[in-house]
Amino acid sequence: MISGPPLSDIDQGCMVPNSNPNVEVCPPVIPPQVNFCNQDSVMKSWTEAIKYTDALNGVEAWADETNPPPQYVCQNSSGTAGAADAAWKQMSIVDGTVGTFNYASTNITAWLCSSVSSSCTSDCAMNNSSPEAQLFFQNFTATTQIPQGLTINGVGSCNNAEEVGPGVPPSNYLGKIYNPNNPMDVVTNGWQAVEYDMVLDPLNSCVSHHVE
């Protein structure tokens, strides 16, 4: 999962005034709680605002109740409350009621931008994709919820707010062979780490975990 899920809690991204302005991604945890974050990431934790920024127009198109009225405009400067917050919360993945965070036959790897490269030329400000992802992944607190595995990777120096491909992956991926047909193809950047993870990693590669 790259740069998200960004719709974990639409209410927190849209509400005005925003009472949850900052979210720490991959915060330190106190044992015995499980830390699924990769400790070899460039940044082990980072903090970003939860409100939508560059994706605001897209979220408005998906989530605003415009037909029929009332109109709930994401981050409406006149303020939102009550029905609007409830509607956005109901649309969210982490809606507080479904609570489906147990995947017995699935493993997940997340790739979240923790910083943007100084050579970025467009869409260079960090956005809320990683804090929205944190709101989703913080629901996994025990290995019994996802026994096949969960790994949350922070990628540094992304090409923009969400482009992990050219970024710097966690150090434990660097140097691994990502192309099974060429041992000279080793991981130096984000997309190569993702390819290794999907194709060759003994835990996270794309194989069936279902028992027939």
mmCIF file of C-alpha atoms in Angstrom:
data_model
loop_
_atom_site.group_PDB
_atom_site.id
_atom_site.type_symbol
_atom_site.label_atom_id
_atom_site.label_comp_id
_atom_site.label_asym_id
_atom_site.label_seq_id
_atom_site.Cartn_x
_atom_site.Cartn_y
_atom_site.Cartn_z
ATOM 1 C CA MET A 1 0.000 0.000 0.000
ATOM 2 C CA ILE A 2 1.632 3.240 -1.172
ATOM 3 C CA SER A 3 0.891 6.621 0.435
ATOM 4 C CA GLY A 4 -2.247 5.686 2.267
ATOM 5 C CA PRO A 5 -5.031 4.713 2.621
ATOM 6 C CA PRO A 6 -5.823 8.457 2.350
ATOM 7 C CA LEU A 7 -9.529 8.069 3.172
ATOM 8 C CA SER A 8 -9.072 6.480 6.590
ATOM 9 C CA ASP A 9 -10.914 9.293 8.370
ATOM 10 C CA ILE A 10 -12.399 11.859 5.977
ATOM 11 C CA ASP A 11 -13.957 13.692 8.908
ATOM 12 C CA GLN A 12 -10.573 14.472 10.450
ATOM 13 C CA GLY A 13 -9.275 15.671 7.088
ATOM 14 C CA CYS A 14 -12.305 17.873 6.357
ATOM 15 C CA MET A 15 -13.591 19.235 9.670
ATOM 16 C CA VAL A 16 -13.515 22.959 10.450
ATOM 17 C CA PRO A 17 -12.171 23.929 12.868
ATOM 18 C CA ASN A 18 -9.796 20.991 12.788
ATOM 19 C CA SER A 19 -9.452 19.707 16.341
ATOM 20 C CA ASN A 20 -6.940 17.028 15.290
ATOM 21 C CA PRO A 21 -4.373 19.112 13.388
ATOM 22 C CA ASN A 22 -1.302 16.877 13.736
ATOM 23 C CA VAL A 23 -0.716 13.129 13.711
ATOM 24 C CA GLU A 24 2.547 11.397 14.580
ATOM 25 C CA VAL A 25 3.223 8.604 12.105
ATOM 26 C CA CYS A 26 4.866 5.515 13.579
ATOM 27 C CA PRO A 27 5.055 6.874 17.125
ATOM 28 C CA PRO A 28 7.120 4.972 19.687
ATOM 29 C CA VAL A 29 5.103 2.316 21.486
ATOM 30 C CA ILE A 30 5.382 0.827 24.929
ATOM 31 C CA PRO A 31 5.755 -2.989 25.077
ATOM 32 C CA PRO A 32 3.947 -5.307 24.898
ATOM 33 C CA GLN A 33 2.145 -3.324 22.179
ATOM 34 C CA VAL A 34 3.471 -4.346 18.774
ATOM 35 C CA ASN A 35 5.370 -1.843 16.639
ATOM 36 C CA PHE A 36 4.842 -2.778 13.014
ATOM 37 C CA CYS A 37 6.942 0.180 11.796
ATOM 38 C CA ASN A 38 10.278 -0.604 10.199
ATOM 39 C CA GLN A 39 12.939 0.647 12.575
ATOM 40 C CA ASP A 40 15.448 0.771 9.688
ATOM 41 C CA SER A 41 13.496 3.570 7.991
ATOM 42 C CA VAL A 42 15.265 6.864 7.307
ATOM 43 C CA MET A 43 12.915 8.520 9.808
ATOM 44 C CA LYS A 44 11.456 6.217 12.450
ATOM 45 C CA SER A 45 8.594 8.675 13.114
ATOM 46 C CA TRP A 46 7.376 12.027 11.803
ATOM 47 C CA THR A 47 4.454 14.393 12.353
ATOM 48 C CA GLU A 48 2.154 15.951 9.736
ATOM 49 C CA ALA A 49 -1.149 17.834 9.696
ATOM 50 C CA ILE A 50 -4.239 15.701 9.125
ATOM 51 C CA LYS A 51 -6.177 18.162 6.921
ATOM 52 C CA TYR A 52 -6.373 17.528 3.170
ATOM 53 C CA THR A 53 -4.183 19.802 1.040
ATOM 54 C CA ASP A 54 -3.346 18.985 -2.583
ATOM 55 C CA ALA A 55 -6.031 16.262 -2.669
ATOM 56 C CA LEU A 56 -8.751 18.553 -1.323
ATOM 57 C CA ASN A 57 -10.586 18.984 -4.640
ATOM 58 C CA GLY A 58 -10.647 15.239 -5.216
ATOM 59 C CA VAL A 59 -11.959 14.554 -1.730
ATOM 60 C CA GLU A 60 -14.670 17.163 -2.243
ATOM 61 C CA ALA A 61 -15.741 15.431 -5.452
ATOM 62 C CA TRP A 62 -15.929 12.056 -3.703
ATOM 63 C CA ALA A 63 -17.236 12.949 -0.277
ATOM 64 C CA ASP A 64 -19.359 16.101 -0.362
ATOM 65 C CA GLU A 65 -23.087 15.649 -0.002
ATOM 66 C CA THR A 66 -24.256 17.900 -2.854
ATOM 67 C CA ASN A 67 -27.283 16.072 -4.229
ATOM 68 C CA PRO A 68 -29.645 16.340 -2.522
ATOM 69 C CA PRO A 69 -28.746 19.183 -0.108
ATOM 70 C CA PRO A 70 -27.453 19.955 2.453
ATOM 71 C CA GLN A 71 -24.016 20.593 1.007
ATOM 72 C CA TYR A 72 -21.135 19.531 3.230
ATOM 73 C CA VAL A 73 -18.081 21.196 1.722
ATOM 74 C CA CYS A 74 -14.772 19.712 2.900
ATOM 75 C CA GLN A 75 -12.916 22.373 4.931
ATOM 76 C CA ASN A 76 -15.700 24.920 4.422
ATOM 77 C CA SER A 77 -14.320 28.046 6.048
ATOM 78 C CA SER A 78 -17.736 28.842 7.549
ATOM 79 C CA GLY A 79 -17.367 25.803 9.766
ATOM 80 C CA THR A 80 -18.739 22.272 9.762
ATOM 81 C CA ALA A 81 -20.246 20.230 12.528
ATOM 82 C CA GLY A 82 -22.902 17.736 13.412
ATOM 83 C CA ALA A 83 -24.424 16.189 10.303
ATOM 84 C CA ALA A 84 -21.417 16.966 8.116
ATOM 85 C CA ASP A 85 -18.942 15.329 10.506
ATOM 86 C CA ALA A 86 -21.185 12.304 10.906
ATOM 87 C CA ALA A 87 -21.569 11.919 7.132
ATOM 88 C CA TRP A 88 -17.818 12.114 6.528
ATOM 89 C CA LYS A 89 -17.123 9.661 9.343
ATOM 90 C CA GLN A 90 -19.592 7.172 7.858
ATOM 91 C CA MET A 91 -17.796 7.376 4.491
ATOM 92 C CA SER A 92 -14.408 6.617 6.085
ATOM 93 C CA ILE A 93 -12.513 3.340 6.313
ATOM 94 C CA VAL A 94 -11.917 3.903 10.022
ATOM 95 C CA ASP A 95 -15.507 4.833 10.808
ATOM 96 C CA GLY A 96 -15.600 3.697 14.420
ATOM 97 C CA THR A 97 -18.280 1.057 13.891
ATOM 98 C CA VAL A 98 -17.168 -1.568 11.377
ATOM 99 C CA GLY A 99 -13.899 -2.405 13.093
ATOM 100 C CA THR A 100 -12.702 -4.940 10.526
ATOM 101 C CA PHE A 101 -8.996 -5.091 11.290
ATOM 102 C CA ASN A 102 -8.357 -8.819 11.380
ATOM 103 C CA TYR A 103 -6.762 -10.360 8.287
ATOM 104 C CA ALA A 104 -5.878 -13.983 8.949
ATOM 105 C CA SER A 105 -4.810 -14.724 5.346
ATOM 106 C CA THR A 106 -3.284 -11.404 4.302
ATOM 107 C CA ASN A 107 0.010 -9.623 4.758
ATOM 108 C CA ILE A 108 0.452 -5.890 4.205
ATOM 109 C CA THR A 109 3.430 -3.689 3.453
ATOM 110 C CA ALA A 110 2.993 0.077 3.604
ATOM 111 C CA TRP A 111 5.253 2.636 1.929
ATOM 112 C CA LEU A 112 4.795 6.154 3.324
ATOM 113 C CA CYS A 113 6.756 9.284 2.418
ATOM 114 C CA SER A 114 8.460 10.721 5.479
ATOM 115 C CA SER A 115 10.163 13.592 3.617
ATOM 116 C CA VAL A 116 10.393 15.158 0.154
ATOM 117 C CA SER A 117 13.593 15.493 -1.839
ATOM 118 C CA SER A 118 15.225 18.911 -2.013
ATOM 119 C CA SER A 119 15.320 18.468 -5.811
ATOM 120 C CA CYS A 120 11.506 18.255 -6.024
ATOM 121 C CA THR A 121 10.001 20.707 -8.543
ATOM 122 C CA SER A 122 6.237 20.113 -8.221
ATOM 123 C CA ASP A 123 3.864 19.166 -5.368
ATOM 124 C CA CYS A 124 6.765 19.386 -2.948
ATOM 125 C CA ALA A 125 4.961 19.955 0.344
ATOM 126 C CA MET A 126 4.203 16.977 2.555
ATOM 127 C CA ASN A 127 0.475 16.216 2.608
ATOM 128 C CA ASN A 128 -1.834 14.188 4.844
ATOM 129 C CA SER A 129 -1.461 10.834 3.089
ATOM 130 C CA SER A 130 0.873 9.469 5.770
ATOM 131 C CA PRO A 131 -1.119 10.715 8.808
ATOM 132 C CA GLU A 132 -4.313 9.321 7.244
ATOM 133 C CA ALA A 133 -2.455 6.028 6.831
ATOM 134 C CA GLN A 134 -1.451 6.166 10.491
ATOM 135 C CA LEU A 135 -5.133 6.383 11.484
ATOM 136 C CA PHE A 136 -5.665 3.093 9.631
ATOM 137 C CA PHE A 137 -2.579 1.192 10.731
ATOM 138 C CA GLN A 138 -2.858 2.194 14.405
ATOM 139 C CA ASN A 139 -5.793 -0.236 14.604
ATOM 140 C CA PHE A 140 -3.360 -3.149 14.322
ATOM 141 C CA THR A 141 -2.086 -3.631 17.845
ATOM 142 C CA ALA A 142 -1.527 -7.406 17.984
ATOM 143 C CA THR A 143 0.122 -9.968 15.740
ATOM 144 C CA THR A 144 -3.029 -12.079 16.003
ATOM 145 C CA GLN A 145 -4.875 -9.494 13.895
ATOM 146 C CA ILE A 146 -2.557 -9.952 10.927
ATOM 147 C CA PRO A 147 -0.572 -13.169 11.514
ATOM 148 C CA GLN A 148 0.889 -13.189 7.989
ATOM 149 C CA GLY A 149 2.646 -9.897 8.684
ATOM 150 C CA LEU A 150 2.448 -6.098 8.588
ATOM 151 C CA THR A 151 5.393 -3.814 7.785
ATOM 152 C CA ILE A 152 5.149 -0.013 7.672
ATOM 153 C CA ASN A 153 8.070 1.580 5.826
ATOM 154 C CA GLY A 154 9.030 5.236 5.951
ATOM 155 C CA VAL A 155 10.581 6.387 2.661
ATOM 156 C CA GLY A 156 12.783 9.475 2.713
ATOM 157 C CA SER A 157 13.425 12.058 -0.017
ATOM 158 C CA CYS A 158 10.350 11.167 -2.063
ATOM 159 C CA ASN A 159 10.054 12.843 -5.462
ATOM 160 C CA ASN A 160 6.953 14.638 -4.213
ATOM 161 C CA ALA A 161 4.460 14.261 -1.378
ATOM 162 C CA GLU A 162 3.505 10.717 -2.427
ATOM 163 C CA GLU A 163 6.011 9.452 -4.997
ATOM 164 C CA VAL A 164 8.008 6.840 -3.112
ATOM 165 C CA GLY A 165 9.603 5.389 -6.266
ATOM 166 C CA PRO A 166 12.779 7.507 -6.373
ATOM 167 C CA GLY A 167 12.914 7.825 -2.586
ATOM 168 C CA VAL A 168 15.274 6.286 -0.033
ATOM 169 C CA PRO A 169 13.853 3.031 1.387
ATOM 170 C CA PRO A 170 14.662 1.587 4.816
ATOM 171 C CA SER A 171 18.270 0.455 5.045
ATOM 172 C CA ASN A 172 17.384 -3.222 5.449
ATOM 173 C CA TYR A 173 16.156 -3.236 1.830
ATOM 174 C CA LEU A 174 19.275 -1.639 0.354
ATOM 175 C CA GLY A 175 21.488 -4.016 -1.611
ATOM 176 C CA LYS A 176 18.932 -6.816 -1.907
ATOM 177 C CA ILE A 177 18.491 -8.389 -5.340
ATOM 178 C CA TYR A 178 15.108 -7.288 -6.685
ATOM 179 C CA ASN A 179 15.334 -8.901 -10.136
ATOM 180 C CA PRO A 180 15.479 -12.707 -9.903
ATOM 181 C CA ASN A 181 16.869 -12.818 -13.463
ATOM 182 C CA ASN A 182 19.833 -10.525 -12.798
ATOM 183 C CA PRO A 183 21.826 -10.666 -9.549
ATOM 184 C CA MET A 184 23.365 -7.286 -10.422
ATOM 185 C CA ASP A 185 20.001 -5.553 -9.985
ATOM 186 C CA VAL A 186 20.062 -4.547 -6.328
ATOM 187 C CA VAL A 187 17.846 -2.168 -4.375
ATOM 188 C CA THR A 188 18.980 1.453 -4.251
ATOM 189 C CA ASN A 189 15.630 3.292 -4.311
ATOM 190 C CA GLY A 190 11.970 3.015 -3.397
ATOM 191 C CA TRP A 191 10.460 1.309 -6.426
ATOM 192 C CA GLN A 192 13.170 -1.354 -6.392
ATOM 193 C CA ALA A 193 12.453 -2.016 -2.706
ATOM 194 C CA VAL A 194 8.744 -2.363 -3.504
ATOM 195 C CA GLU A 195 9.545 -4.781 -6.329
ATOM 196 C CA TYR A 196 11.779 -6.867 -4.075
ATOM 197 C CA ASP A 197 9.104 -6.871 -1.398
ATOM 198 C CA MET A 198 6.417 -8.098 -3.808
ATOM 199 C CA VAL A 199 8.507 -10.615 -5.741
ATOM 200 C CA LEU A 200 11.255 -12.029 -3.538
ATOM 201 C CA ASP A 201 10.753 -11.144 0.115
ATOM 202 C CA PRO A 202 10.227 -14.390 2.096
ATOM 203 C CA LEU A 203 7.425 -12.850 4.196
ATOM 204 C CA ASN A 204 5.762 -10.204 2.060
ATOM 205 C CA SER A 205 5.974 -11.531 -1.503
ATOM 206 C CA CYS A 206 2.717 -12.023 -3.391
ATOM 207 C CA VAL A 207 1.771 -15.616 -2.634
ATOM 208 C CA SER A 208 -1.473 -17.192 -1.559
ATOM 209 C CA HIS A 209 -1.860 -17.580 2.191
ATOM 210 C CA HIS A 210 -5.253 -19.219 1.900
ATOM 211 C CA VAL A 211 -5.628 -22.879 2.789
ATOM 212 C CA GLU A 212 -7.672 -24.786 0.213
#
